[in-house]
Amino acid sequence: MWRDHLTEIIVFSLLFLLVSAMGFVAARWRAPRDMAHLDEWGLGGRSFGGWITWFLVGGDLYTAYTFVAVPALIFGAGAAGFFAVPYTIVLYPLVFLVLCRLWSVSHRHGFVTPADFVRNRFDSPILALLVAITGIVATMPYIALQLVGIEAVLKTMGVTGDSALARHLPIIIAFAILAAYTYQSGLRAPALIAFVKDSLIYIVILVAVIYLPYKLGGWGDIFDAADAKFKASPAPGDGILLNANNQLQYVTLAFGSALALFLYPHSITGVLASRNRDVIKRNMSALPAYSLLLGLIALLGYMAIAANVKPLPGAKAGSVDGNTVVPLLFDSQFPDWFAGVAYAAIGIGALVPAAIMSIAAANLFTRNIYKEYLKRDASPAQEANVSKITSLVVKVGAVACIVFLDPQFSIDLQLIGGVIILQTLPAVALGLYTRWFHRGALIAGWVAGMGLGMWMLYQIANPATGKKHFAGSAFPLEKFGFDTPKTIYVGIVAVLVNLAVAALLTLVLRAAKVADGVDGTTPDDYFADEGDPRVTPGTERDADAAPEPVA
């Protein structure tokens, strides 16, 4: 009953209202005279410095889903859930120089989305359209999963009902408020709220890793309890250590996830909002601090085992909702007022990334679908208005995913989203370094990688949930004819096929002398910095032409 959690509800509501007020005030924070431009509404004027970018990008990547799902995975499957830690460790060295180049060329040409870059680099509206659609499709379930985190908190506090409307009404209200201040303030809203969100998360986790082990008898007892649970579990692969059967899946999932993370539109949006290259360099050096935090968050799964936490019932009869593990741990071990603070950290942790994701998806639609195919002469004010409206539509779609779909299905969609977004790696990430790939070959590679990826995902079943298809991203190698129970991450296989097809077809098309369009960038574009001359948007230039400053 909600009356048993009244203190927690009050604390949660007060903090939620505080950040909502900050969201509306953000419209006047660092605001220009005119917000009717995508650079201002969708990228915060490209003016964020080191601290703002650190909180914004960190708040964007480390979400409510991370807070509840990573410990829940470790609670249910053991060491395999720690894949999220190494992937965020290897991520930043991989993207350190890549993101600097992306920022520079985007600054020089006024690009707002990765599809803008692809359109200009490869002179291919079709390839840009594929990148845009891929980004939107991969982002939608990610937004929906932020709602899963809020729903887990509300369910733990008893703020739910029996009917579908009663169960989801608090989430609908929360996202209506989010939609209102995002519409008004754009990227400035999540940037300002990220300060509060990350501060709360750091406080809660630091208290948890000091206080909870003391209360539960120490780390030795915590790991002993987890080890005992997994030894009694009949599920293969479970344990506090990886076994031989799940090591390949662990490595490929960690590496594939690292390659995918900064291909997501919302990750790129946070980077493009930075003021200069030095801000990005400092942040790629400092953001691994969040990986330490993530490792501590993951250990909450083992603490929940030691605390004998029992997940609440799921939507289906006989199922359990693993996402409630962390909220229930806080509810059972913390004083009511601090549990309320912890719940607020999870809830606010959903708002920041959801806002950025909806803005990023809206920018993709506006720049690469609306302006490219529906209204080529759209003014900056019209672009900003369309992006605002689209961001509302995206949020409504995310709410619909939770209302009408089983949350477990949404989680599977997020795993599928990583496979999908990886297929943009050749055009976006490699395109920042080379134009060797033929634009036609990149399109064919995308089709091959996406087709193979979808086929592999379709073959994946989960007997525990009764799903016969699209039940995760771990593909059994025996389906490829190997005599082994090992699995591999679908995204790695699909993107390797994508690259192979793109490379082979490039050789064929080059030999056949098929036209490859005009590169709209120059080598110095990739090293431009704050204050360098800008190129007039839409200007076509030869590869050897000098940059044309805006008059």
PDB file of C-alpha atoms in Angstrom, residues 103-286:
ATOM      1  CA  TRP A 103      32.813  17.880 -33.484  1.00  0.00           C
ATOM      2  CA  SER A 104      35.190  19.811 -35.770  1.00  0.00           C
ATOM      3  CA  VAL A 105      33.523  18.927 -39.063  1.00  0.00           C
ATOM      4  CA  SER A 106      30.094  19.533 -37.525  1.00  0.00           C
ATOM      5  CA  HIS A 107      31.192  22.894 -36.159  1.00  0.00           C
ATOM      6  CA  ARG A 108      32.636  23.932 -39.512  1.00  0.00           C
ATOM      7  CA  HIS A 109      29.521  22.931 -41.506  1.00  0.00           C
ATOM      8  CA  GLY A 110      26.768  23.412 -38.947  1.00  0.00           C
ATOM      9  CA  PHE A 111      25.851  19.711 -38.810  1.00  0.00           C
ATOM     10  CA  VAL A 112      23.254  18.857 -36.162  1.00  0.00           C
ATOM     11  CA  THR A 113      23.026  15.087 -36.680  1.00  0.00           C
ATOM     12  CA  PRO A 114      25.364  12.263 -37.789  1.00  0.00           C
ATOM     13  CA  ALA A 115      23.181  11.880 -40.893  1.00  0.00           C
ATOM     14  CA  ASP A 116      24.005  15.512 -41.813  1.00  0.00           C
ATOM     15  CA  PHE A 117      27.670  14.535 -41.877  1.00  0.00           C
ATOM     16  CA  VAL A 118      27.043  11.390 -43.942  1.00  0.00           C
ATOM     17  CA  ARG A 119      24.948  13.377 -46.440  1.00  0.00           C
ATOM     18  CA  ASN A 120      27.773  15.869 -46.951  1.00  0.00           C
ATOM     19  CA  ARG A 121      30.676  13.439 -46.801  1.00  0.00           C
ATOM     20  CA  PHE A 122      29.324  10.836 -49.246  1.00  0.00           C
ATOM     21  CA  ASP A 123      26.971  13.040 -51.279  1.00  0.00           C
ATOM     22  CA  SER A 124      24.227  10.470 -50.723  1.00  0.00           C
ATOM     23  CA  PRO A 125      20.756  11.433 -49.458  1.00  0.00           C
ATOM     24  CA  ILE A 126      19.772   7.753 -49.443  1.00  0.00           C
ATOM     25  CA  LEU A 127      22.654   6.774 -47.151  1.00  0.00           C
ATOM     26  CA  ALA A 128      21.862   9.747 -44.910  1.00  0.00           C
ATOM     27  CA  LEU A 129      18.210   8.671 -44.776  1.00  0.00           C
ATOM     28  CA  LEU A 130      19.229   5.151 -43.724  1.00  0.00           C
ATOM     29  CA  VAL A 131      21.455   6.569 -40.968  1.00  0.00           C
ATOM     30  CA  ALA A 132      18.625   8.832 -39.770  1.00  0.00           C
ATOM     31  CA  ILE A 133      16.001   6.067 -39.724  1.00  0.00           C
ATOM     32  CA  THR A 134      18.451   3.716 -38.007  1.00  0.00           C
ATOM     33  CA  GLY A 135      19.115   6.295 -35.295  1.00  0.00           C
ATOM     34  CA  ILE A 136      15.422   6.968 -34.665  1.00  0.00           C
ATOM     35  CA  VAL A 137      14.494   3.256 -34.545  1.00  0.00           C
ATOM     36  CA  ALA A 138      17.380   2.425 -32.199  1.00  0.00           C
ATOM     37  CA  THR A 139      16.571   5.351 -29.890  1.00  0.00           C
ATOM     38  CA  MET A 140      12.840   4.756 -29.377  1.00  0.00           C
ATOM     39  CA  PRO A 141      13.124   1.630 -27.172  1.00  0.00           C
ATOM     40  CA  TYR A 142      15.923   3.328 -25.238  1.00  0.00           C
ATOM     41  CA  ILE A 143      13.512   6.106 -24.268  1.00  0.00           C
ATOM     42  CA  ALA A 144      10.870   3.546 -23.330  1.00  0.00           C
ATOM     43  CA  LEU A 145      13.343   1.838 -21.024  1.00  0.00           C
ATOM     44  CA  GLN A 146      13.743   5.001 -18.984  1.00  0.00           C
ATOM     45  CA  LEU A 147      10.075   4.578 -18.150  1.00  0.00           C
ATOM     46  CA  VAL A 148      10.803   1.037 -16.965  1.00  0.00           C
ATOM     47  CA  GLY A 149      13.115   2.523 -14.327  1.00  0.00           C
ATOM     48  CA  ILE A 150      10.491   4.997 -13.102  1.00  0.00           C
ATOM     49  CA  GLU A 151       7.825   2.291 -13.127  1.00  0.00           C
ATOM     50  CA  ALA A 152       9.982   0.029 -10.938  1.00  0.00           C
ATOM     51  CA  VAL A 153      10.267   2.827  -8.352  1.00  0.00           C
ATOM     52  CA  LEU A 154       6.547   3.620  -8.432  1.00  0.00           C
ATOM     53  CA  LYS A 155       5.662  -0.058  -8.102  1.00  0.00           C
ATOM     54  CA  THR A 156       7.925  -0.382  -5.058  1.00  0.00           C
ATOM     55  CA  MET A 157       6.254   2.626  -3.438  1.00  0.00           C
ATOM     56  CA  GLY A 158       2.818   1.129  -4.127  1.00  0.00           C
ATOM     57  CA  VAL A 159       1.833   3.953  -6.499  1.00  0.00           C
ATOM     58  CA  THR A 160       0.133   1.611  -8.943  1.00  0.00           C
ATOM     59  CA  GLY A 161      -3.323   0.263  -9.671  1.00  0.00           C
ATOM     60  CA  ASP A 162      -4.996  -2.769 -11.115  1.00  0.00           C
ATOM     61  CA  SER A 163      -6.152  -1.247 -14.394  1.00  0.00           C
ATOM     62  CA  ALA A 164      -3.728  -0.314 -17.181  1.00  0.00           C
ATOM     63  CA  LEU A 165      -4.585   3.392 -16.789  1.00  0.00           C
ATOM     64  CA  ALA A 166      -4.131   3.388 -13.022  1.00  0.00           C
ATOM     65  CA  ARG A 167      -0.848   1.508 -13.337  1.00  0.00           C
ATOM     66  CA  HIS A 168       0.624   3.895 -15.886  1.00  0.00           C
ATOM     67  CA  LEU A 169      -0.978   7.226 -14.912  1.00  0.00           C
ATOM     68  CA  PRO A 170       1.970   8.428 -12.754  1.00  0.00           C
ATOM     69  CA  ILE A 171       4.360   7.751 -15.650  1.00  0.00           C
ATOM     70  CA  ILE A 172       2.096   9.557 -18.100  1.00  0.00           C
ATOM     71  CA  ILE A 173       1.992  12.590 -15.784  1.00  0.00           C
ATOM     72  CA  ALA A 174       5.778  12.544 -15.299  1.00  0.00           C
ATOM     73  CA  PHE A 175       6.431  12.418 -19.028  1.00  0.00           C
ATOM     74  CA  ALA A 176       3.837  15.116 -19.710  1.00  0.00           C
ATOM     75  CA  ILE A 177       5.845  17.425 -17.424  1.00  0.00           C
ATOM     76  CA  LEU A 178       9.071  16.310 -19.118  1.00  0.00           C
ATOM     77  CA  ALA A 179       7.559  17.011 -22.544  1.00  0.00           C
ATOM     78  CA  ALA A 180       6.466  20.498 -21.474  1.00  0.00           C
ATOM     79  CA  TYR A 181       9.817  21.740 -20.228  1.00  0.00           C
ATOM     80  CA  THR A 182      11.772  20.034 -23.001  1.00  0.00           C
ATOM     81  CA  TYR A 183       9.515  21.734 -25.568  1.00  0.00           C
ATOM     82  CA  GLN A 184      10.213  25.081 -23.960  1.00  0.00           C
ATOM     83  CA  SER A 185      13.868  24.791 -22.986  1.00  0.00           C
ATOM     84  CA  GLY A 186      15.355  22.254 -25.410  1.00  0.00           C
ATOM     85  CA  LEU A 187      18.740  20.748 -24.527  1.00  0.00           C
ATOM     86  CA  ARG A 188      19.321  23.339 -21.809  1.00  0.00           C
ATOM     87  CA  ALA A 189      16.738  21.574 -19.596  1.00  0.00           C
ATOM     88  CA  PRO A 190      18.477  18.176 -19.297  1.00  0.00           C
ATOM     89  CA  ALA A 191      21.860  19.940 -19.130  1.00  0.00           C
ATOM     90  CA  LEU A 192      20.787  21.868 -16.030  1.00  0.00           C
ATOM     91  CA  ILE A 193      18.922  18.958 -14.424  1.00  0.00           C
ATOM     92  CA  ALA A 194      21.920  16.657 -14.988  1.00  0.00           C
ATOM     93  CA  PHE A 195      23.765  18.463 -12.159  1.00  0.00           C
ATOM     94  CA  VAL A 196      21.087  17.399  -9.669  1.00  0.00           C
ATOM     95  CA  LYS A 197      20.640  13.915 -11.160  1.00  0.00           C
ATOM     96  CA  ASP A 198      24.322  12.960 -11.064  1.00  0.00           C
ATOM     97  CA  SER A 199      24.866  14.475  -7.623  1.00  0.00           C
ATOM     98  CA  LEU A 200      21.989  12.432  -6.206  1.00  0.00           C
ATOM     99  CA  ILE A 201      23.245   9.231  -7.827  1.00  0.00           C
ATOM    100  CA  TYR A 202      26.781   9.723  -6.505  1.00  0.00           C
ATOM    101  CA  ILE A 203      25.454  10.366  -2.990  1.00  0.00           C
ATOM    102  CA  VAL A 204      23.140   7.349  -3.017  1.00  0.00           C
ATOM    103  CA  ILE A 205      25.743   4.930  -4.395  1.00  0.00           C
ATOM    104  CA  LEU A 206      28.540   6.061  -2.103  1.00  0.00           C
ATOM    105  CA  VAL A 207      26.249   5.710   0.911  1.00  0.00           C
ATOM    106  CA  ALA A 208      25.047   2.325  -0.357  1.00  0.00           C
ATOM    107  CA  VAL A 209      28.510   0.779  -0.827  1.00  0.00           C
ATOM    108  CA  ILE A 210      29.586   1.912   2.653  1.00  0.00           C
ATOM    109  CA  TYR A 211      26.387   1.439   4.651  1.00  0.00           C
ATOM    110  CA  LEU A 212      24.886  -1.700   3.071  1.00  0.00           C
ATOM    111  CA  PRO A 213      27.966  -3.980   3.388  1.00  0.00           C
ATOM    112  CA  TYR A 214      28.223  -2.941   7.041  1.00  0.00           C
ATOM    113  CA  LYS A 215      24.554  -3.799   7.581  1.00  0.00           C
ATOM    114  CA  LEU A 216      24.729  -7.064   5.607  1.00  0.00           C
ATOM    115  CA  GLY A 217      27.796  -8.455   7.406  1.00  0.00           C
ATOM    116  CA  GLY A 218      30.576  -7.339   5.085  1.00  0.00           C
ATOM    117  CA  TRP A 219      31.637  -8.022   1.505  1.00  0.00           C
ATOM    118  CA  GLY A 220      32.661 -11.573   2.312  1.00  0.00           C
ATOM    119  CA  ASP A 221      29.133 -12.488   3.389  1.00  0.00           C
ATOM    120  CA  ILE A 222      27.668 -10.701   0.358  1.00  0.00           C
ATOM    121  CA  PHE A 223      29.780 -12.664  -2.134  1.00  0.00           C
ATOM    122  CA  ASP A 224      29.242 -15.918  -0.220  1.00  0.00           C
ATOM    123  CA  ALA A 225      25.462 -15.422  -0.427  1.00  0.00           C
ATOM    124  CA  ALA A 226      25.659 -14.723  -4.169  1.00  0.00           C
ATOM    125  CA  ASP A 227      27.909 -17.732  -4.748  1.00  0.00           C
ATOM    126  CA  ALA A 228      25.528 -19.997  -2.833  1.00  0.00           C
ATOM    127  CA  LYS A 229      22.553 -18.799  -4.852  1.00  0.00           C
ATOM    128  CA  PHE A 230      24.198 -19.405  -8.216  1.00  0.00           C
ATOM    129  CA  LYS A 231      25.554 -22.819  -7.232  1.00  0.00           C
ATOM    130  CA  ALA A 232      21.989 -23.837  -6.450  1.00  0.00           C
ATOM    131  CA  SER A 233      20.710 -22.410  -9.747  1.00  0.00           C
ATOM    132  CA  PRO A 234      20.145 -24.833 -12.648  1.00  0.00           C
ATOM    133  CA  ALA A 235      20.670 -22.093 -15.250  1.00  0.00           C
ATOM    134  CA  PRO A 236      23.877 -22.592 -17.279  1.00  0.00           C
ATOM    135  CA  GLY A 237      26.395 -19.804 -17.125  1.00  0.00           C
ATOM    136  CA  ASP A 238      25.229 -18.316 -13.828  1.00  0.00           C
ATOM    137  CA  GLY A 239      27.858 -17.657 -11.188  1.00  0.00           C
ATOM    138  CA  ILE A 240      30.023 -14.991  -9.631  1.00  0.00           C
ATOM    139  CA  LEU A 241      32.738 -15.964 -12.138  1.00  0.00           C
ATOM    140  CA  LEU A 242      32.422 -16.415 -15.908  1.00  0.00           C
ATOM    141  CA  ASN A 243      32.626 -19.950 -17.222  1.00  0.00           C
ATOM    142  CA  ALA A 244      33.981 -21.130 -20.570  1.00  0.00           C
ATOM    143  CA  ASN A 245      30.575 -21.049 -22.263  1.00  0.00           C
ATOM    144  CA  ASN A 246      29.788 -17.371 -21.716  1.00  0.00           C
ATOM    145  CA  GLN A 247      33.228 -15.766 -22.083  1.00  0.00           C
ATOM    146  CA  LEU A 248      32.935 -15.206 -25.852  1.00  0.00           C
ATOM    147  CA  GLN A 249      29.509 -13.616 -25.436  1.00  0.00           C
ATOM    148  CA  TYR A 250      30.858 -11.444 -22.612  1.00  0.00           C
ATOM    149  CA  VAL A 251      33.833 -10.161 -24.649  1.00  0.00           C
ATOM    150  CA  THR A 252      31.925  -9.542 -27.885  1.00  0.00           C
ATOM    151  CA  LEU A 253      28.992  -7.912 -26.079  1.00  0.00           C
ATOM    152  CA  ALA A 254      31.323  -5.583 -24.162  1.00  0.00           C
ATOM    153  CA  PHE A 255      33.316  -4.629 -27.276  1.00  0.00           C
ATOM    154  CA  GLY A 256      30.245  -4.320 -29.505  1.00  0.00           C
ATOM    155  CA  SER A 257      28.460  -2.169 -26.934  1.00  0.00           C
ATOM    156  CA  ALA A 258      31.520   0.096 -26.723  1.00  0.00           C
ATOM    157  CA  LEU A 259      31.507   0.550 -30.501  1.00  0.00           C
ATOM    158  CA  ALA A 260      27.768   1.261 -30.496  1.00  0.00           C
ATOM    159  CA  LEU A 261      27.356   3.703 -27.629  1.00  0.00           C
ATOM    160  CA  PHE A 262      28.623   6.883 -29.288  1.00  0.00           C
ATOM    161  CA  LEU A 263      26.850   6.025 -32.539  1.00  0.00           C
ATOM    162  CA  TYR A 264      23.534   6.641 -30.793  1.00  0.00           C
ATOM    163  CA  PRO A 265      22.121  10.062 -31.760  1.00  0.00           C
ATOM    164  CA  HIS A 266      21.675  11.165 -28.142  1.00  0.00           C
ATOM    165  CA  SER A 267      25.360  10.525 -27.374  1.00  0.00           C
ATOM    166  CA  ILE A 268      26.410  12.567 -30.395  1.00  0.00           C
ATOM    167  CA  THR A 269      24.008  15.369 -29.447  1.00  0.00           C
ATOM    168  CA  GLY A 270      25.754  15.828 -26.100  1.00  0.00           C
ATOM    169  CA  VAL A 271      29.139  15.971 -27.835  1.00  0.00           C
ATOM    170  CA  LEU A 272      28.076  18.470 -30.514  1.00  0.00           C
ATOM    171  CA  ALA A 273      26.763  20.802 -27.806  1.00  0.00           C
ATOM    172  CA  SER A 274      30.334  21.239 -26.522  1.00  0.00           C
ATOM    173  CA  ARG A 275      32.065  24.584 -26.965  1.00  0.00           C
ATOM    174  CA  ASN A 276      35.348  23.354 -28.464  1.00  0.00           C
ATOM    175  CA  ARG A 277      37.648  20.368 -29.008  1.00  0.00           C
ATOM    176  CA  ASP A 278      39.409  20.776 -25.660  1.00  0.00           C
ATOM    177  CA  VAL A 279      36.085  20.295 -23.843  1.00  0.00           C
ATOM    178  CA  ILE A 280      35.647  16.943 -25.590  1.00  0.00           C
ATOM    179  CA  LYS A 281      39.225  15.843 -24.869  1.00  0.00           C
ATOM    180  CA  ARG A 282      38.885  16.678 -21.186  1.00  0.00           C
ATOM    181  CA  ASN A 283      35.557  14.895 -20.962  1.00  0.00           C
ATOM    182  CA  MET A 284      36.727  11.739 -22.698  1.00  0.00           C
ATOM    183  CA  SER A 285      39.523  11.682 -20.123  1.00  0.00           C
ATOM    184  CA  ALA A 286      37.245  12.361 -17.135  1.00  0.00           C
TER     185      ALA A 286
END
